Amino acid sequence: MAEKSIASIDRDESVKYIERAIKTFKKNKPMDLEKFWQSALAEIELQISRPNFVTWFRNSRLIEKQDGNALIALPNNFSKEWIENRYYKTILKALRNLDESTKKIDFIVVPQNQTNSIKNDIIKKRQEDTSQLSFSEFKVDPETNLNQRYDLNSFIVGKSNELAFAATQSIIQEVGTKYNPLFIYGGVGLGKTHLIQATGNAIKNLYRGKVRVKYVSSEKFTNDVIWAIRNKRMETIKEKYRLIDVLMIDDIQFIGGKTATEEEFFHTFNALYEHNKQIIISSDRAPKFIPTLEERLRSRFEGGMIADIGYPDYELRCAIIKSKTQEKQIDIDDETINTIASKVQKNIRELEGVINKIIFYQSRNNEESISSIVNKVIEETTQKPIKSININQIIKIVAEYYEISPIDILNRSRKKEIAESRQITMYLLRDLLKLSYPYIGRKLGKRDHTTAIYAYEKIAKELQKNPNLNQKIMAIKELIEKDGGDS
Ligand code: ADP
Ligand code: MG
């Protein structure tokens, strides 16, 4: 087994780290507000869930601390209210741990761009900052190929991505020696590119250019190789890639089967690896499922750390909606957040699409309330009809997923896996094709309509509380969509 879990080690390490930080801090006077706040945050982080922490605290700043009163700046009214109502005590406790004289906390709203200026004591320059900030959203650094829009602060962590996230955190601290290579895999739109680019940006900033980082899509890598072969300039490519300290290749599944590219990648990989250079790879599936990947590359990948990114659960979806709407400074109530999170489940890209559309509609028609727009938008975005998919295809795909034969689903076997696959098939036939229960029962081994109702309801209910089942259904739906799209 190449997969190892690191979450437990990390937690212990981070507790120790925080304890050390607090000790050092207590010794260090005079008081540096930013350091003080960072130490407090480190404690708060241990008290609340990671998604909540990231969502609510990452843009917070301590801007004043005098006579036992602390003043905390938050980017908008929404987060101010939220934090005041839910985290007041947690914050107070964390501040008191660091400084017993803390009595009271006040909060003020300072939009993001202004907080930065306060920090630098140049409040007057606000307006110039705003335009620069939005411009940098799309900036790609020509040296690293990294887009600055991706940063770790905006990456929300939940159960489905915490292992991958933790692995990148360790790498940032110990480039090249800890998890090498790091192989991150997961379905479309689940945050692979965001996470690896953000990791690259963090390394670049942390080591201030001393560590050379390069991000390439596997397409770009392939093009480089092809160009070099055509122009008989293999040396150039060798030099170019082997001078790198951290190489990130996105969507590696695309190089599988391209012999020359794989060959060159293999050599580049070895050259970097032998020199303890960090390699981070992303893919839409685990190495063992990239059919055309050469064995030697596969075993190299499996020799490192493999972490998957799964489908976001309900909690993470809520946290992401909160974070994205907060970023865009729109006010959105809890109920609306819940509606979006329960209906938009496919991936994070789709979730973002829905949010952007809501913002767009609202900007066109300010009168309309967000809650009235939401349902319309969700329907438009998520109800893409699955093209020409029929019952048999669904049965076939479920069977493939469970590695059983379609006949098993139709037969009467009560084996646990087979029974589950059958119920899921019934659920999907109802959910996707809206078929009637009697029809579903008849088609699946001449069963009674009550069996189909039972199966549908059982799965629908179970989905609310069982993340594993949720992952399975999302994966199957993705396969169905691919199949339907292709045919
Ligand atoms: P992938 O590379 O896996 O297809 P991306 O990294 O392109 O997915 O993510 C799709 C979109 O969703 C991006 O806009 C990204 O910023 C956003 N996103 C993905 N995961 C997260 C997350 N955990 N927190 C915040 N935004 C996310
Ligand atoms: Mg990607």
XYZ file of N, CA, C and O in Angstrom, residues 217-405:
756
model
N 0.866 22.293 -17.346
C -0.158 21.305 -17.641
C 0.554 20.187 -18.396
O 1.610 20.415 -18.998
N -0.008 18.999 -18.376
C 0.714 17.934 -19.071
C 0.688 18.189 -20.577
O 1.561 17.767 -21.316
N -0.302 18.955 -21.005
C -0.364 19.335 -22.416
C 0.838 20.204 -22.784
O 1.489 20.006 -23.801
N 1.130 21.154 -21.914
C 2.259 22.048 -22.160
C 3.557 21.246 -22.158
O 4.431 21.464 -23.008
N 3.659 20.342 -21.218
C 4.866 19.518 -21.152
C 5.030 18.718 -22.451
O 6.097 18.688 -23.057
N 3.918 18.122 -22.884
C 3.946 17.350 -24.131
C 4.374 18.234 -25.305
O 5.217 17.847 -26.120
N 3.799 19.431 -25.374
C 4.161 20.330 -26.470
C 5.638 20.682 -26.456
O 6.286 20.737 -27.503
N 6.166 20.908 -25.266
C 7.592 21.207 -25.143
C 8.429 20.054 -25.683
O 9.401 20.249 -26.413
N 8.028 18.848 -25.323
C 8.788 17.668 -25.763
C 8.712 17.538 -27.284
O 9.719 17.340 -27.967
N 7.500 17.721 -27.805
C 7.342 17.581 -29.262
C 8.178 18.632 -29.992
O 8.873 18.339 -30.961
N 8.111 19.843 -29.477
C 8.901 20.927 -30.084
C 10.386 20.560 -30.068
O 11.102 20.680 -31.059
N 10.847 20.066 -28.924
C 12.270 19.748 -28.781
C 12.687 18.620 -29.726
O 13.756 18.666 -30.329
N 11.805 17.642 -29.861
C 12.149 16.534 -30.760
C 12.242 17.043 -32.195
O 13.209 16.797 -32.907
N 11.225 17.815 -32.592
C 11.202 18.333 -33.970
C 12.426 19.178 -34.270
O 12.980 19.135 -35.339
N 12.809 19.968 -33.287
C 13.916 20.889 -33.521
C 15.258 20.344 -33.061
O 16.237 21.069 -32.997
N 15.254 19.089 -32.742
C 16.465 18.426 -32.247
C 17.119 19.247 -31.128
O 18.307 19.552 -31.154
N 16.308 19.636 -30.181
C 16.815 20.473 -29.101
C 16.499 19.866 -27.734
O 16.093 20.563 -26.820
N 16.673 18.563 -27.614
C 16.319 17.924 -26.356
C 17.087 18.512 -25.176
O 16.607 18.523 -24.046
N 18.281 19.017 -25.479
C 19.080 19.581 -24.382
C 18.366 20.764 -23.701
O 18.411 20.911 -22.489
N 17.713 21.575 -24.548
C 17.021 22.752 -23.996
C 15.985 22.338 -22.960
O 15.867 22.920 -21.898
N 15.233 21.318 -23.334
C 14.161 20.924 -22.438
C 14.732 20.318 -21.154
O 14.234 20.546 -20.056
N 15.816 19.583 -21.321
C 16.460 19.006 -20.132
C 16.890 20.107 -19.188
O 16.614 20.078 -17.999
N 17.547 21.095 -19.771
C 18.005 22.204 -18.921
C 16.828 22.910 -18.265
O 16.837 23.185 -17.077
N 15.834 23.144 -19.066
C 14.699 23.926 -18.584
C 14.037 23.253 -17.376
O 13.777 23.882 -16.360
N 13.782 21.980 -17.501
C 13.048 21.321 -16.427
C 13.926 20.883 -15.261
O 13.474 20.789 -14.140
N 15.164 20.607 -15.562
C 15.972 20.057 -14.476
C 16.571 21.112 -13.550
O 17.213 20.806 -12.571
N 16.354 22.356 -13.904
C 16.826 23.421 -13.014
C 15.778 23.799 -11.972
O 15.955 24.711 -11.188
N 14.697 23.057 -12.014
C 13.557 23.435 -11.166
C 13.646 22.742 -9.811
O 14.126 21.618 -9.701
N 13.185 23.430 -8.759
C 13.160 22.801 -7.434
C 11.821 22.147 -7.131
O 11.760 21.162 -6.429
N 10.770 22.785 -7.642
C 9.452 22.197 -7.440
C 8.759 22.140 -8.794
O 8.481 23.173 -9.399
N 8.510 20.940 -9.276
C 7.826 20.796 -10.560
C 6.411 20.291 -10.313
O 6.204 19.298 -9.621
N 5.452 21.014 -10.875
C 4.071 20.587 -10.734
C 3.502 20.272 -12.100
O 3.564 21.110 -13.001
N 3.005 19.079 -12.266
C 2.370 18.740 -13.542
C 0.902 18.431 -13.298
O 0.558 17.566 -12.509
N 0.072 19.192 -13.998
C -1.370 19.083 -13.799
C -1.959 18.133 -14.844
O -1.539 18.151 -16.002
N -2.913 17.335 -14.422
C -3.624 16.414 -15.318
C -2.696 15.447 -16.051
O -2.730 15.333 -17.279
N -1.908 14.735 -15.291
C -0.908 13.827 -15.866
C -1.545 12.709 -16.683
O -0.887 12.124 -17.541
N -2.838 12.440 -16.445
C -3.462 11.341 -17.201
C -3.312 11.524 -18.707
O -3.287 10.573 -19.457
N -3.138 12.788 -19.134
C -3.030 13.027 -20.573
C -1.679 12.632 -21.175
O -1.549 12.564 -22.372
N -0.674 12.422 -20.346
C 0.580 12.014 -20.997
C 0.666 10.499 -21.159
O 1.517 10.000 -21.868
N -0.241 9.785 -20.485
C -0.233 8.329 -20.613
C -0.388 7.928 -22.076
O -1.254 8.427 -22.771
N 0.476 7.049 -22.537
C 0.348 6.551 -23.897
C 1.124 7.363 -24.918
O 1.267 6.958 -26.068
N 1.650 8.528 -24.526
C 2.470 9.291 -25.476
C 3.924 8.943 -25.190
O 4.545 9.526 -24.292
N 4.462 8.020 -25.952
C 5.731 7.403 -25.601
C 6.867 8.392 -25.359
O 7.521 8.346 -24.323
N 7.057 9.285 -26.333
C 8.202 10.190 -26.203
C 8.049 11.094 -24.983
O 9.008 11.343 -24.249
N 6.826 11.553 -24.775
C 6.588 12.438 -23.637
C 6.815 11.696 -22.330
O 7.447 12.199 -21.405
N 6.295 10.480 -22.281
C 6.473 9.697 -21.052
C 7.945 9.427 -20.787
O 8.408 9.500 -19.654
N 8.639 9.115 -21.849
C 10.070 8.840 -21.732
C 10.793 10.052 -21.151
O 11.525 9.969 -20.185
N 10.511 11.216 -21.727
C 11.180 12.431 -21.267
C 10.743 12.772 -19.846
O 11.554 13.162 -19.011
N 9.474 12.582 -19.594
C 8.988 12.869 -18.251
C 9.670 11.956 -17.234
O 10.068 12.378 -16.149
N 9.824 10.696 -17.631
C 10.460 9.732 -16.732
C 11.881 10.184 -16.367
O 12.288 10.170 -15.212
N 12.610 10.620 -17.381
C 13.985 11.068 -17.111
C 14.003 12.347 -16.268
O 14.792 12.475 -15.346
N 13.102 13.259 -16.624
C 13.024 14.495 -15.841
C 12.685 14.164 -14.398
O 13.295 14.669 -13.456
N 11.706 13.294 -14.269
C 11.266 12.868 -12.943
C 12.445 12.323 -12.133
O 12.712 12.754 -11.011
N 13.183 11.390 -12.721
C 14.305 10.783 -12.000
C 15.365 11.802 -11.634
O 15.871 11.818 -10.520
N 15.667 12.662 -12.621
C 16.719 13.651 -12.362
C 16.331 14.534 -11.182
O 17.144 14.815 -10.298
N 15.078 14.963 -11.166
C 14.636 15.838 -10.075
C 14.579 15.066 -8.761
O 15.039 15.529 -7.721
N 14.010 13.886 -8.854
C 13.783 13.076 -7.655
C 15.101 12.751 -6.944
O 15.218 12.854 -5.727
N 16.091 12.387 -7.746
C 17.382 12.034 -7.150
C 18.033 13.216 -6.436
O 18.859 13.047 -5.554
N 17.677 14.399 -6.853
C 18.233 15.583 -6.186
C 17.288 16.166 -5.147
O 17.395 17.349 -4.806
N 16.391 15.337 -4.667
C 15.423 15.800 -3.651
C 14.615 17.010 -4.080
O 14.258 17.857 -3.269
N 14.369 17.097 -5.373
C 13.501 18.181 -5.832
C 12.061 17.698 -5.689
O 11.786 16.507 -5.860
N 11.190 18.633 -5.400
C 9.803 18.246 -5.134
C 9.002 18.074 -6.419
O 9.084 18.913 -7.312
N 8.242 17.017 -6.486
C 7.367 16.812 -7.640
C 5.927 16.667 -7.148
O 5.655 15.912 -6.223
N 5.045 17.443 -7.757
C 3.632 17.356 -7.394
C 2.832 17.097 -8.672
O 3.022 17.784 -9.677
N 2.017 16.081 -8.606
C 1.310 15.670 -9.813
C -0.184 15.640 -9.532
O -0.601 15.258 -8.443
N -0.976 16.039 -10.520
C -2.416 15.846 -10.339
C -2.942 14.969 -11.462
O -2.339 14.883 -12.538
N -4.044 14.318 -11.182
C -4.636 13.448 -12.182
C -6.119 13.280 -11.886
O -6.553 13.528 -10.765
N -6.879 12.887 -12.899
C -8.302 12.707 -12.619
C -8.590 11.325 -12.039
O -9.706 11.000 -11.723
N -7.564 10.490 -11.943
C -7.766 9.182 -11.307
C -6.455 8.668 -10.718
O -5.395 9.215 -11.007
N -6.569 7.626 -9.914
C -5.387 7.066 -9.260
C -4.447 6.465 -10.305
O -4.898 6.057 -11.377
N -3.136 6.407 -10.007
C -2.182 5.891 -10.994
C -2.592 4.530 -11.556
O -2.443 4.280 -12.754
N -3.113 3.671 -10.693
C -3.410 2.331 -11.208
C -4.559 2.331 -12.220
O -4.761 1.365 -12.922
N -5.295 3.424 -12.299
C -6.385 3.480 -13.273
C -6.056 4.299 -14.516
O -6.931 4.640 -15.293
N -4.792 4.676 -14.664
C -4.422 5.327 -15.929
C -3.912 4.212 -16.825
O -2.769 3.783 -16.700
N -4.770 3.728 -17.715
C -4.468 2.468 -18.375
C -3.177 2.499 -19.183
O -2.447 1.512 -19.244
N -2.902 3.657 -19.799
C -1.768 3.664 -20.709
C -0.460 4.072 -20.037
O 0.561 4.188 -20.694
N -0.507 4.257 -18.744
C 0.716 4.726 -18.091
C 1.736 3.595 -17.977
O 1.413 2.485 -17.582
N 2.952 3.916 -18.341
C 4.002 2.909 -18.248
C 4.171 2.421 -16.817
O 4.107 3.218 -15.882
N 4.480 1.150 -16.699
C 4.605 0.548 -15.380
C 5.634 1.268 -14.496
O 5.423 1.516 -13.322
N 6.753 1.615 -15.110
C 7.815 2.198 -14.270
C 7.410 3.568 -13.716
O 7.791 3.944 -12.622
N 6.610 4.303 -14.511
C 6.145 5.590 -14.003
C 5.114 5.391 -12.901
O 5.136 6.049 -11.873
N 4.247 4.413 -13.154
C 3.216 4.114 -12.171
C 3.849 3.767 -10.825
O 3.457 4.274 -9.783
N 4.885 2.927 -10.876
C 5.449 2.521 -9.588
C 6.198 3.683 -8.922
O 6.241 3.780 -7.710
N 6.736 4.581 -9.744
C 7.331 5.788 -9.168
C 6.283 6.607 -8.419
O 6.489 7.063 -7.308
N 5.144 6.779 -9.064
C 4.076 7.572 -8.438
C 3.608 6.908 -7.149
O 3.341 7.557 -6.155
N 3.484 5.590 -7.236
C 2.949 4.888 -6.069
C 3.946 4.851 -4.918
O 3.579 4.578 -3.775
N 5.191 5.138 -5.218
C 6.209 5.154 -4.174
C 6.174 6.414 -3.316
O 6.841 6.513 -2.301
N 5.384 7.386 -3.735
C 5.312 8.634 -2.961
C 4.047 8.671 -2.130
O 3.592 7.660 -1.625
N 3.522 9.859 -2.027
C 2.301 10.023 -1.252
C 1.138 10.188 -2.232
O 1.213 10.988 -3.157
N 0.089 9.404 -2.016
C -1.073 9.530 -2.893
C -2.241 10.038 -2.066
O -2.554 9.485 -1.024
N -2.853 11.124 -2.513
C -3.993 11.655 -1.752
C -5.121 11.960 -2.716
O -4.896 12.525 -3.783
N -6.318 11.570 -2.353
C -7.415 11.865 -3.268
C -8.230 13.064 -2.778
O -8.217 13.401 -1.607
N -8.883 13.702 -3.733
C -9.848 14.748 -3.389
C -11.211 14.203 -3.790
O -11.429 13.855 -4.946
N -12.096 14.086 -2.821
C -13.404 13.500 -3.103
C -14.453 14.569 -3.360
O -14.135 15.760 -3.471
N -15.698 14.136 -3.453
C -16.780 15.086 -3.658
C -17.039 15.843 -2.364
O -17.005 15.258 -1.292
N -17.299 17.129 -2.468
C -17.486 17.919 -1.243
C -18.764 17.507 -0.525
O -19.793 17.325 -1.172
N -18.691 17.327 0.779
C -19.916 17.010 1.505
C -20.695 18.297 1.764
O -20.250 19.409 1.424
N -21.837 18.131 2.390
C -22.744 19.264 2.588
C -22.064 20.405 3.363
O -22.152 21.571 2.996
N -21.353 20.040 4.413
C -20.704 21.060 5.242
C -19.691 21.882 4.435
O -19.644 23.106 4.512
N -18.919 21.166 3.639
C -17.919 21.871 2.834
C -18.592 22.748 1.781
O -18.163 23.873 1.510
N -19.668 22.227 1.206
C -20.365 23.035 0.193
C -20.870 24.332 0.827
O -20.742 25.410 0.246
N -21.430 24.222 2.031
C -21.900 25.444 2.714
C -20.735 26.404 2.938
O -20.849 27.607 2.671
N -19.639 25.866 3.430
C -18.495 26.728 3.733
C -17.985 27.412 2.470
O -17.601 28.589 2.501
N -17.990 26.682 1.361
C -17.507 27.277 0.114
C -18.453 28.383 -0.357
O -18.018 29.463 -0.763
N -19.744 28.134 -0.246
C -20.701 29.170 -0.660
C -20.500 30.423 0.199
O -20.457 31.544 -0.315
N -20.346 30.205 1.492
C -20.149 31.360 2.376
C -18.903 32.129 1.970
O -18.902 33.348 1.850
N -17.846 31.369 1.758
C -16.595 32.030 1.441
C -16.666 32.798 0.126
O -16.231 33.942 0.028
N -17.251 32.165 -0.890
C -17.288 32.828 -2.203
C -18.211 34.045 -2.194
O -17.926 35.041 -2.853
N -19.320 33.950 -1.470
C -20.225 35.090 -1.463
C -19.623 36.227 -0.636
O -19.789 37.393 -0.955
N -18.894 35.816 0.377
C -18.236 36.819 1.216
C -17.172 37.564 0.409
O -17.074 38.779 0.444
N -16.410 36.776 -0.338
C -15.362 37.342 -1.180
C -15.960 38.395 -2.108
O -15.388 39.438 -2.356
N -17.136 38.091 -2.638
C -17.763 39.000 -3.594
C -18.668 39.999 -2.910
O -19.408 40.716 -3.578
N -18.632 39.968 -1.601
C -19.376 40.919 -0.804
C -20.856 40.929 -1.104
O -21.461 41.980 -1.280
N -21.453 39.751 -1.228
C -22.911 39.762 -1.318
C -23.494 39.136 -0.062
O -22.943 38.201 0.504
N -24.612 39.689 0.328
C -25.275 39.210 1.533
C -26.186 38.055 1.168
O -26.984 38.159 0.256
N -26.073 36.995 1.896
C -26.886 35.842 1.552
C -27.263 35.149 2.855
O -26.428 34.960 3.720
N -28.559 34.820 2.987
C -28.986 34.270 4.287
C -28.723 32.765 4.367
O -28.501 32.101 3.353
N -28.778 32.263 5.581
C -28.465 30.856 5.824
C -29.355 29.904 5.030
O -28.900 28.892 4.519
N -30.618 30.278 4.953
C -31.528 29.363 4.283
C -31.152 29.206 2.809
O -31.162 28.110 2.254
N -30.789 30.325 2.193
C -30.390 30.271 0.793
C -29.110 29.451 0.628
O -28.982 28.662 -0.306
N -28.205 29.653 1.560
C -26.967 28.869 1.509
C -27.302 27.381 1.577
O -26.799 26.572 0.793
N -28.198 27.029 2.486
C -28.586 25.621 2.612
C -29.235 25.088 1.342
O -28.957 23.969 0.920
N -30.093 25.925 0.739
C -30.743 25.480 -0.496
C -29.704 25.188 -1.567
O -29.738 24.137 -2.220
N -28.784 26.109 -1.747
C -27.772 25.892 -2.795
C -26.957 24.647 -2.462
O -26.755 23.778 -3.305
N -26.522 24.557 -1.207
C -25.648 23.434 -0.841
C -26.354 22.092 -0.997
O -25.725 21.096 -1.340
N -27.664 22.066 -0.763
C -28.289 20.750 -0.880
C -28.628 20.413 -2.323
O -28.755 19.259 -2.688
N -28.746 21.425 -3.172
C -29.112 21.105 -4.561
C -27.925 21.029 -5.516
O -27.990 20.343 -6.529
N -26.887 21.770 -5.232
C -25.753 21.761 -6.157
C -24.662 20.887 -5.575
O -23.925 21.288 -4.688
N -24.575 19.663 -6.067
C -23.710 18.699 -5.399
C -22.573 18.203 -6.275
O -21.691 17.511 -5.802
N -22.640 18.558 -7.542
C -21.756 17.870 -8.465
C -20.294 18.160 -8.197
O -19.518 17.250 -7.951
N -19.930 19.387 -8.259
C -18.546 19.715 -7.926
C -18.451 21.190 -7.590
O -19.441 21.917 -7.641
N -17.254 21.609 -7.268
C -17.110 22.971 -6.778
C -17.179 23.976 -7.922
O -17.645 25.089 -7.769
N -16.771 23.522 -9.095
C -16.859 24.436 -10.233
C -18.321 24.794 -10.504
O -18.662 25.942 -10.752
N -19.178 23.792 -10.416
C -20.598 24.044 -10.639
C -21.160 24.969 -9.555
O -21.941 25.875 -9.826
N -20.699 24.727 -8.347
C -21.131 25.562 -7.224
C -20.757 27.029 -7.488
O -21.559 27.937 -7.302
N -19.544 27.221 -7.957
C -19.097 28.581 -8.280
C -19.934 29.178 -9.396
O -20.280 30.356 -9.359
N -20.248 28.337 -10.378
C -21.053 28.789 -11.507
C -22.388 29.329 -11.023
O -22.851 30.396 -11.454
N -23.006 28.588 -10.113
C -24.303 29.004 -9.584
C -24.169 30.340 -8.847
O -24.968 31.263 -9.058
N -23.145 30.454 -8.039
C -22.970 31.703 -7.281
C -22.753 32.897 -8.226
O -23.365 33.948 -8.081
N -21.894 32.679 -9.218
C -21.630 33.776 -10.154
C -22.891 34.216 -10.883
O -23.103 35.400 -11.130
N -23.693 33.232 -11.233
C -24.913 33.557 -11.955
C -25.886 34.332 -11.072
O -26.538 35.273 -11.529
N -25.961 33.927 -9.825
C -26.838 34.643 -8.890
C -26.392 36.102 -8.799
O -27.199 37.029 -8.872
N -25.081 36.279 -8.685
C -24.552 37.641 -8.584
C -24.874 38.435 -9.845
O -25.291 39.578 -9.809
N -24.718 37.764 -10.974
C -24.983 38.422 -12.249
C -26.451 38.850 -12.351
O -26.752 39.999 -12.663
N -27.355 37.937 -12.056
C -28.784 38.258 -12.112
C -29.122 39.390 -11.170
O -29.913 40.270 -11.480
N -28.486 39.329 -10.014
C -28.827 40.348 -9.035
C -28.321 41.723 -9.456
O -28.970 42.736 -9.234
N -27.174 41.726 -10.109
C -26.629 43.011 -10.538
C -27.487 43.601 -11.657
O -27.571 44.798 -11.836
N -28.149 42.732 -12.424
C -29.008 43.225 -13.498
C -30.319 43.762 -12.957
O -30.900 44.673 -13.486
N -30.781 43.089 -11.905
C -32.067 43.491 -11.360
C -31.996 43.514 -9.840
O -32.235 42.518 -9.180
N -31.655 44.685 -9.352
C -31.422 44.822 -7.924
C -32.655 44.580 -7.067
O -32.561 44.224 -5.904
N -33.818 44.771 -7.700
C -35.066 44.628 -6.955
C -35.270 43.182 -6.495
O -35.770 42.922 -5.426
N -34.871 42.290 -7.368
C -35.163 40.888 -7.106
C -34.320 40.383 -5.933
O -33.116 40.610 -5.883
N -34.950 39.682 -5.009
C -34.185 39.199 -3.863
C -33.402 37.948 -4.263
O -33.793 37.228 -5.189
N -32.317 37.723 -3.560
C -31.482 36.582 -3.906
C -32.265 35.282 -3.809
O -32.195 34.438 -4.688
N -33.087 35.167 -2.750
C -33.774 33.892 -2.585
C -34.723 33.589 -3.754
O -34.950 32.438 -4.103
N -35.243 34.645 -4.383
C -36.133 34.352 -5.507
C -35.356 33.989 -6.770
O -35.860 33.311 -7.660
N -34.117 34.436 -6.843
C -33.312 34.113 -8.028
C -32.765 32.693 -7.930
O -32.629 31.991 -8.923
N -32.462 32.310 -6.676
C -31.712 31.073 -6.469
C -32.269 29.846 -7.191
O -31.557 29.178 -7.931
N -33.566 29.615 -6.988
C -34.109 28.392 -7.580
C -34.011 28.375 -9.099
O -33.656 27.366 -9.700
N -34.280 29.532 -9.672
C -34.197 29.654 -11.127
C -32.775 29.296 -11.593
O -32.584 28.506 -12.511
N -31.811 29.883 -10.911
C -30.417 29.675 -11.312
C -30.006 28.206 -11.144
O -29.388 27.610 -12.024
N -30.390 27.639 -10.013
C -30.011 26.237 -9.772
C -30.566 25.354 -10.874
O -29.887 24.494 -11.417
N -31.810 25.622 -11.206
C -32.424 24.803 -12.240
C -31.679 24.926 -13.560
O -31.334 23.949 -14.193
N -31.393 26.170 -13.927
C -30.691 26.400 -15.198
C -29.340 25.708 -15.238
O -28.922 25.176 -16.239
N -28.646 25.780 -14.121
C -27.273 25.302 -14.136
C -27.153 23.798 -13.960
O -26.306 23.160 -14.562
N -27.987 23.253 -13.085
C -27.757 21.851 -12.748
C -28.611 20.869 -13.530
O -28.279 19.710 -13.621
N -29.717 21.351 -14.078
C -30.612 20.385 -14.722
C -30.277 20.186 -16.194
O -31.159 20.197 -17.026
N -28.995 20.035 -16.475
C -28.678 19.768 -17.867
C -29.206 18.390 -18.217
O -28.890 17.416 -17.530
N -30.028 18.279 -19.256
C -30.554 16.955 -19.544
C -29.418 16.024 -19.944
O -28.506 16.415 -20.667
N -29.491 14.826 -19.428
C -28.473 13.867 -19.820
C -28.893 13.309 -21.167
O -29.968 12.747 -21.309
N -28.024 13.533 -22.119
C -28.394 13.197 -23.497
C -28.526 11.697 -23.693
O -27.662 10.941 -23.278
N -29.558 11.289 -24.314
C -29.745 9.929 -24.805
C -29.208 8.843 -23.884
O -28.537 7.929 -24.328
N -29.488 8.966 -22.621
C -29.074 7.888 -21.745
C -30.314 7.033 -21.482
O -31.402 7.565 -21.305
N -30.144 5.727 -21.525
C -31.317 4.897 -21.296
C -31.098 3.943 -20.124
O -30.021 3.902 -19.530
N -32.143 3.199 -19.813
C -32.085 2.306 -18.649
C -30.886 1.364 -18.716
O -30.147 1.214 -17.746
N -30.723 0.747 -19.900
C -29.661 -0.259 -19.992
C -28.281 0.335 -19.758
O -27.421 -0.289 -19.150
N -28.109 1.564 -20.253
C -26.801 2.198 -20.022
C -26.567 2.431 -18.534
O -25.471 2.226 -18.029
N -27.612 2.865 -17.858
C -27.447 3.108 -16.416
C -27.118 1.804 -15.694
O -26.199 1.744 -14.879
N -27.841 0.763 -16.032
C -27.563 -0.538 -15.396
C -26.117 -0.963 -15.690
O -25.378 -1.390 -14.805
N -25.726 -0.772 -16.935
C -24.368 -1.175 -17.334
C -23.313 -0.399 -16.541
O -22.338 -0.964 -16.041
N -23.543 0.891 -16.394
C -22.545 1.715 -15.701
C -22.477 1.370 -14.213
O -21.395 1.247 -13.641
N -23.648 1.166 -13.599
C -23.634 0.786 -12.185
C -22.895 -0.558 -12.037
O -22.060 -0.728 -11.142
N -23.180 -1.484 -12.934
C -22.528 -2.800 -12.864
C -21.013 -2.654 -13.004
O -20.238 -3.235 -12.239
N -20.609 -1.813 -13.938
C -19.169 -1.599 -14.127
C -18.537 -1.013 -12.869
O -17.471 -1.416 -12.441
N -19.264 -0.069 -12.310
C -18.751 0.572 -11.101
C -18.544 -0.445 -9.986
O -17.559 -0.425 -9.273
N -19.502 -1.355 -9.861
C -19.395 -2.360 -8.796
C -18.589 -3.590 -9.218
O -18.463 -4.541 -8.456
N -18.112 -3.553 -10.445
C -17.372 -4.693 -11.008
C -18.177 -5.982 -10.911
O -17.697 -7.021 -10.457
N -19.440 -5.886 -11.282
C -20.279 -7.082 -11.371
C -20.912 -7.093 -12.756
O -20.680 -6.171 -13.545
N -21.698 -8.128 -13.038
C -22.321 -8.161 -14.356
C -23.720 -7.549 -14.265
O -24.381 -7.641 -13.226
